[in-house]
Amino acid sequence: MRRVLTALGTLAAAAMLSVSVTQSASAAQGDLVVNGTVYSDPSGCYPSDRWPLTVENYTNDLAVIFQSADCTGPILGIVRPGSTEVSEFGGSVFIR
């Protein structure tokens, strides 16, 4: 059952990413807070070496939490604009 839920979560995240890819190619507007560090108008991958990974998304775009530090591997979560997420095993965050 856990594998099925993980697979469905990954598919949902991929679908959300495909929607966000169609948006403009400019950086997100606002602030992204990764483990207390603020990034204004962020764009790209933000690694972290602390756990749990805390992401506060005050931008106008989705932030994607990945398991590895280089924004690859399994997607562990999606942080919508105006939301906060804590990921026990998150290693990095990607935002357009």
Tab-separated table of N, CA and C in Angstrom:
chain	number	residue	atom	x	y	z
A	1	MET	N	0.825	-1.193	0.000
A	1	MET	CA	0.000	0.000	0.000
A	1	MET	C	0.870	1.258	0.000
A	2	ARG	N	1.965	1.205	0.751
A	2	ARG	CA	2.847	2.372	0.818
A	2	ARG	C	3.460	2.672	-0.550
A	3	ARG	N	3.827	1.624	-1.300
A	3	ARG	CA	4.388	1.824	-2.633
A	3	ARG	C	3.380	2.467	-3.565
A	4	VAL	N	2.139	2.061	-3.454
A	4	VAL	CA	1.093	2.631	-4.298
A	4	VAL	C	0.919	4.112	-3.978
A	5	LEU	N	0.874	4.452	-2.699
A	5	LEU	CA	0.735	5.857	-2.302
A	5	LEU	C	1.937	6.678	-2.739
A	6	THR	N	3.137	6.115	-2.620
A	6	THR	CA	4.341	6.822	-3.057
A	6	THR	C	4.296	7.059	-4.563
A	7	ALA	N	3.900	6.044	-5.313
A	7	ALA	CA	3.805	6.183	-6.769
A	7	ALA	C	2.767	7.239	-7.150
A	8	LEU	N	1.631	7.225	-6.491
A	8	LEU	CA	0.597	8.221	-6.783
A	8	LEU	C	1.069	9.626	-6.424
A	9	GLY	N	1.776	9.752	-5.318
A	9	GLY	CA	2.314	11.056	-4.923
A	9	GLY	C	3.323	11.568	-5.935
A	10	THR	N	4.176	10.691	-6.422
A	10	THR	CA	5.168	11.074	-7.425
A	10	THR	C	4.494	11.500	-8.720
A	11	LEU	N	3.465	10.769	-9.135
A	11	LEU	CA	2.734	11.138	-10.346
A	11	LEU	C	2.040	12.487	-10.189
A	12	ALA	N	1.458	12.719	-9.033
A	12	ALA	CA	0.797	14.008	-8.780
A	12	ALA	C	1.808	15.143	-8.810
A	13	ALA	N	2.971	14.926	-8.213
A	13	ALA	CA	4.012	15.954	-8.211
A	13	ALA	C	4.497	16.230	-9.624
A	14	ALA	N	4.671	15.188	-10.417
A	14	ALA	CA	5.105	15.373	-11.799
A	14	ALA	C	4.065	16.163	-12.595
A	15	ALA	N	2.804	15.882	-12.356
A	15	ALA	CA	1.741	16.621	-13.037
A	15	ALA	C	1.762	18.093	-12.650
A	16	MET	N	1.990	18.365	-11.363
A	16	MET	CA	2.052	19.753	-10.903
A	16	MET	C	3.260	20.460	-11.501
A	17	LEU	N	4.369	19.749	-11.619
A	17	LEU	CA	5.557	20.341	-12.227
A	17	LEU	C	5.323	20.661	-13.690
A	18	SER	N	4.632	19.799	-14.404
A	18	SER	CA	4.395	20.057	-15.816
A	18	SER	C	3.521	21.291	-15.995
A	19	VAL	N	2.622	21.535	-15.072
A	19	VAL	CA	1.799	22.743	-15.123
A	19	VAL	C	2.658	23.964	-14.863
A	20	SER	N	3.569	23.886	-13.900
A	20	SER	CA	4.397	25.044	-13.574
A	20	SER	C	5.421	25.323	-14.662
A	21	VAL	N	5.808	24.324	-15.460
A	21	VAL	CA	6.778	24.520	-16.535
A	21	VAL	C	6.199	25.427	-17.614
A	22	THR	N	4.891	25.418	-17.785
A	22	THR	CA	4.274	26.234	-18.823
A	22	THR	C	4.211	27.712	-18.430
A	23	GLN	N	4.526	28.033	-17.188
A	23	GLN	CA	4.543	29.421	-16.772
A	23	GLN	C	5.791	30.099	-17.319
A	24	SER	N	5.926	31.403	-17.112
A	24	SER	CA	7.063	32.135	-17.651
A	24	SER	C	8.381	31.603	-17.096
A	25	ALA	N	9.455	31.855	-17.842
A	25	ALA	CA	10.768	31.324	-17.480
A	25	ALA	C	11.492	32.201	-16.468
A	26	SER	N	10.904	33.289	-16.034
A	26	SER	CA	11.572	34.163	-15.074
A	26	SER	C	11.530	33.556	-13.670
A	27	ALA	N	12.343	34.099	-12.801
A	27	ALA	CA	12.409	33.611	-11.421
A	27	ALA	C	11.085	33.858	-10.708
A	28	ALA	N	10.857	33.044	-9.697
A	28	ALA	CA	9.675	33.243	-8.859
A	28	ALA	C	9.802	34.592	-8.158
A	29	GLN	N	8.692	35.221	-7.885
A	29	GLN	CA	8.698	36.496	-7.190
A	29	GLN	C	8.309	36.272	-5.747
A	30	GLY	N	9.079	36.852	-4.834
A	30	GLY	CA	8.816	36.707	-3.414
A	30	GLY	C	9.999	36.084	-2.711
A	31	ASP	N	9.744	35.500	-1.556
A	31	ASP	CA	10.804	34.923	-0.734
A	31	ASP	C	10.569	33.427	-0.532
A	32	LEU	N	11.670	32.677	-0.596
A	32	LEU	CA	11.686	31.262	-0.284
A	32	LEU	C	12.593	31.104	0.927
A	33	VAL	N	12.092	30.489	1.989
A	33	VAL	CA	12.874	30.313	3.206
A	33	VAL	C	13.173	28.822	3.359
A	34	VAL	N	14.471	28.487	3.322
A	34	VAL	CA	14.921	27.099	3.438
A	34	VAL	C	15.743	26.985	4.711
A	35	ASN	N	15.208	26.285	5.702
A	35	ASN	CA	15.863	26.128	7.008
A	35	ASN	C	16.321	27.464	7.585
A	36	GLY	N	15.477	28.477	7.470
A	36	GLY	CA	15.758	29.779	8.067
A	36	GLY	C	16.523	30.740	7.181
A	37	THR	N	17.043	30.286	6.046
A	37	THR	CA	17.759	31.170	5.122
A	37	THR	C	16.778	31.690	4.083
A	38	VAL	N	16.736	33.019	3.917
A	38	VAL	CA	15.786	33.651	3.006
A	38	VAL	C	16.450	33.879	1.649
A	39	TYR	N	15.756	33.457	0.592
A	39	TYR	CA	16.192	33.695	-0.782
A	39	TYR	C	15.125	34.544	-1.457
A	40	SER	N	15.483	35.764	-1.872
A	40	SER	CA	14.530	36.659	-2.537
A	40	SER	C	14.526	36.388	-4.029
A	41	ASP	N	13.335	36.373	-4.615
A	41	ASP	CA	13.140	36.080	-6.032
A	41	ASP	C	13.982	34.875	-6.456
A	42	PRO	N	13.749	33.723	-5.834
A	42	PRO	CA	14.600	32.548	-6.049
A	42	PRO	C	14.392	31.902	-7.414
A	43	SER	N	15.425	31.187	-7.852
A	43	SER	CA	15.354	30.411	-9.082
A	43	SER	C	16.429	29.343	-9.023
A	44	GLY	N	16.045	28.083	-9.197
A	44	GLY	CA	17.023	27.008	-9.229
A	44	GLY	C	16.943	26.090	-8.030
A	45	CYS	N	18.084	25.460	-7.734
A	45	CYS	CA	18.169	24.440	-6.694
A	45	CYS	C	18.837	24.999	-5.439
A	46	TYR	N	18.256	24.715	-4.288
A	46	TYR	CA	18.787	25.163	-3.003
A	46	TYR	C	18.989	23.942	-2.108
A	47	PRO	N	20.257	23.501	-1.970
A	47	PRO	CA	20.539	22.317	-1.150
A	47	PRO	C	20.538	22.649	0.333
A	48	SER	N	20.377	21.624	1.135
A	48	SER	CA	20.452	21.783	2.589
A	48	SER	C	21.143	20.563	3.176
A	49	ASP	N	21.914	20.792	4.220
A	49	ASP	CA	22.586	19.679	4.888
A	49	ASP	C	22.038	19.458	6.292
A	50	ARG	N	20.864	20.066	6.573
A	50	ARG	CA	20.231	19.902	7.889
A	50	ARG	C	18.882	19.221	7.733
A	51	TRP	N	18.556	18.404	8.733
A	51	TRP	CA	17.263	17.716	8.738
A	51	TRP	C	16.576	17.951	10.059
A	52	PRO	N	15.290	18.034	10.084
A	52	PRO	CA	14.405	17.999	8.922
A	52	PRO	C	14.528	19.279	8.101
A	53	LEU	N	14.176	19.187	6.832
A	53	LEU	CA	14.199	20.320	5.913
A	53	LEU	C	12.882	21.076	6.064
A	54	THR	N	12.984	22.361	6.378
A	54	THR	CA	11.798	23.205	6.506
A	54	THR	C	11.785	24.204	5.364
A	55	VAL	N	10.668	24.250	4.630
A	55	VAL	CA	10.527	25.142	3.479
A	55	VAL	C	9.297	26.012	3.676
A	56	GLU	N	9.504	27.324	3.639
A	56	GLU	CA	8.408	28.287	3.695
A	56	GLU	C	8.376	28.981	2.334
A	57	ASN	N	7.269	28.873	1.636
A	57	ASN	CA	7.168	29.395	0.275
A	57	ASN	C	6.289	30.641	0.246
A	58	TYR	N	6.938	31.795	0.169
A	58	TYR	CA	6.226	33.066	0.063
A	58	TYR	C	6.381	33.640	-1.341
A	59	THR	N	6.483	32.745	-2.338
A	59	THR	CA	6.623	33.170	-3.725
A	59	THR	C	5.308	32.939	-4.459
A	60	ASN	N	5.348	33.196	-5.757
A	60	ASN	CA	4.164	32.972	-6.603
A	60	ASN	C	4.270	31.677	-7.404
A	61	ASP	N	5.180	30.768	-7.002
A	61	ASP	CA	5.381	29.526	-7.750
A	61	ASP	C	5.512	28.341	-6.797
A	62	LEU	N	5.404	27.140	-7.340
A	62	LEU	CA	5.563	25.920	-6.553
A	62	LEU	C	7.029	25.683	-6.215
A	63	ALA	N	7.294	25.167	-5.026
A	63	ALA	CA	8.633	24.728	-4.631
A	63	ALA	C	8.577	23.214	-4.468
A	64	VAL	N	9.572	22.515	-5.019
A	64	VAL	CA	9.583	21.057	-5.023
A	64	VAL	C	10.709	20.555	-4.128
A	65	ILE	N	10.374	19.681	-3.194
A	65	ILE	CA	11.370	19.109	-2.287
A	65	ILE	C	11.844	17.782	-2.858
A	66	PHE	N	13.178	17.658	-3.000
A	66	PHE	CA	13.799	16.433	-3.487
A	66	PHE	C	14.572	15.751	-2.367
A	67	GLN	N	14.778	14.447	-2.520
A	67	GLN	CA	15.503	13.698	-1.505
A	67	GLN	C	16.993	14.007	-1.524
A	68	SER	N	17.599	14.144	-2.711
A	68	SER	CA	19.039	14.392	-2.755
A	68	SER	C	19.356	15.884	-2.788
A	69	ALA	N	20.617	16.201	-2.493
A	69	ALA	CA	21.050	17.591	-2.344
A	69	ALA	C	21.163	18.341	-3.666
A	70	ASP	N	21.071	17.646	-4.795
A	70	ASP	CA	21.227	18.310	-6.090
A	70	ASP	C	19.927	18.361	-6.889
A	71	CYS	N	18.807	18.334	-6.191
A	71	CYS	CA	17.471	18.412	-6.818
A	71	CYS	C	17.234	17.288	-7.821
A	72	THR	N	17.689	16.096	-7.457
A	72	THR	CA	17.412	14.904	-8.252
A	72	THR	C	16.863	13.838	-7.316
A	73	GLY	N	16.491	12.723	-7.889
A	73	GLY	CA	15.961	11.636	-7.078
A	73	GLY	C	14.486	11.807	-6.819
A	74	PRO	N	13.981	11.071	-5.844
A	74	PRO	CA	12.541	11.109	-5.565
A	74	PRO	C	12.070	12.494	-5.113
A	75	ILE	N	10.881	12.844	-5.556
A	75	ILE	CA	10.224	14.063	-5.079
A	75	ILE	C	9.514	13.717	-3.780
A	76	LEU	N	9.819	14.468	-2.735
A	76	LEU	CA	9.231	14.183	-1.422
A	76	LEU	C	8.062	15.087	-1.077
A	77	GLY	N	7.939	16.196	-1.786
A	77	GLY	CA	6.832	17.090	-1.481
A	77	GLY	C	6.787	18.287	-2.406
A	78	ILE	N	5.629	18.922	-2.430
A	78	ILE	CA	5.405	20.147	-3.189
A	78	ILE	C	4.917	21.187	-2.187
A	79	VAL	N	5.544	22.365	-2.207
A	79	VAL	CA	5.135	23.440	-1.299
A	79	VAL	C	4.481	24.521	-2.148
A	80	ARG	N	3.203	24.689	-1.954
A	80	ARG	CA	2.446	25.683	-2.711
A	80	ARG	C	2.747	27.089	-2.203
A	81	PRO	N	2.494	28.091	-3.039
A	81	PRO	CA	2.680	29.474	-2.593
A	81	PRO	C	1.883	29.748	-1.318
A	82	GLY	N	2.536	30.373	-0.356
A	82	GLY	CA	1.889	30.703	0.911
A	82	GLY	C	1.873	29.578	1.919
A	83	SER	N	2.535	28.455	1.618
A	83	SER	CA	2.514	27.292	2.496
A	83	SER	C	3.890	26.984	3.067
A	84	THR	N	3.889	26.146	4.097
A	84	THR	CA	5.111	25.679	4.739
A	84	THR	C	5.068	24.164	4.801
A	85	GLU	N	6.225	23.538	4.613
A	85	GLU	CA	6.306	22.080	4.691
A	85	GLU	C	7.603	21.690	5.389
A	86	VAL	N	7.504	20.657	6.211
A	86	VAL	CA	8.673	20.078	6.869
A	86	VAL	C	8.851	18.676	6.316
A	87	SER	N	10.054	18.397	5.805
A	87	SER	CA	10.342	17.097	5.209
A	87	SER	C	11.479	16.443	5.983
A	88	GLU	N	11.188	15.310	6.569
A	88	GLU	CA	12.170	14.619	7.407
A	88	GLU	C	13.417	14.232	6.629
A	89	PHE	N	13.262	13.858	5.358
A	89	PHE	CA	14.397	13.361	4.574
A	89	PHE	C	14.740	14.250	3.379
A	90	GLY	N	14.189	15.466	3.315
A	90	GLY	CA	14.463	16.361	2.196
A	90	GLY	C	15.917	16.805	2.153
A	91	GLY	N	16.480	16.871	0.943
A	91	GLY	CA	17.869	17.280	0.778
A	91	GLY	C	18.034	18.554	-0.010
A	92	SER	N	16.981	18.979	-0.758
A	92	SER	CA	17.073	20.195	-1.555
A	92	SER	C	15.686	20.643	-1.972
A	93	VAL	N	15.648	21.900	-2.452
A	93	VAL	CA	14.396	22.504	-2.913
A	93	VAL	C	14.652	23.135	-4.269
A	94	PHE	N	13.727	22.905	-5.203
A	94	PHE	CA	13.828	23.512	-6.537
A	94	PHE	C	12.633	24.415	-6.757
A	95	ILE	N	12.918	25.591	-7.325
A	95	ILE	CA	11.851	26.516	-7.684
A	95	ILE	C	12.243	27.188	-8.990
A	96	ARG	N	11.270	27.445	-9.851
A	96	ARG	CA	11.545	28.077	-11.149
A	96	ARG	C	11.902	29.480	-10.965
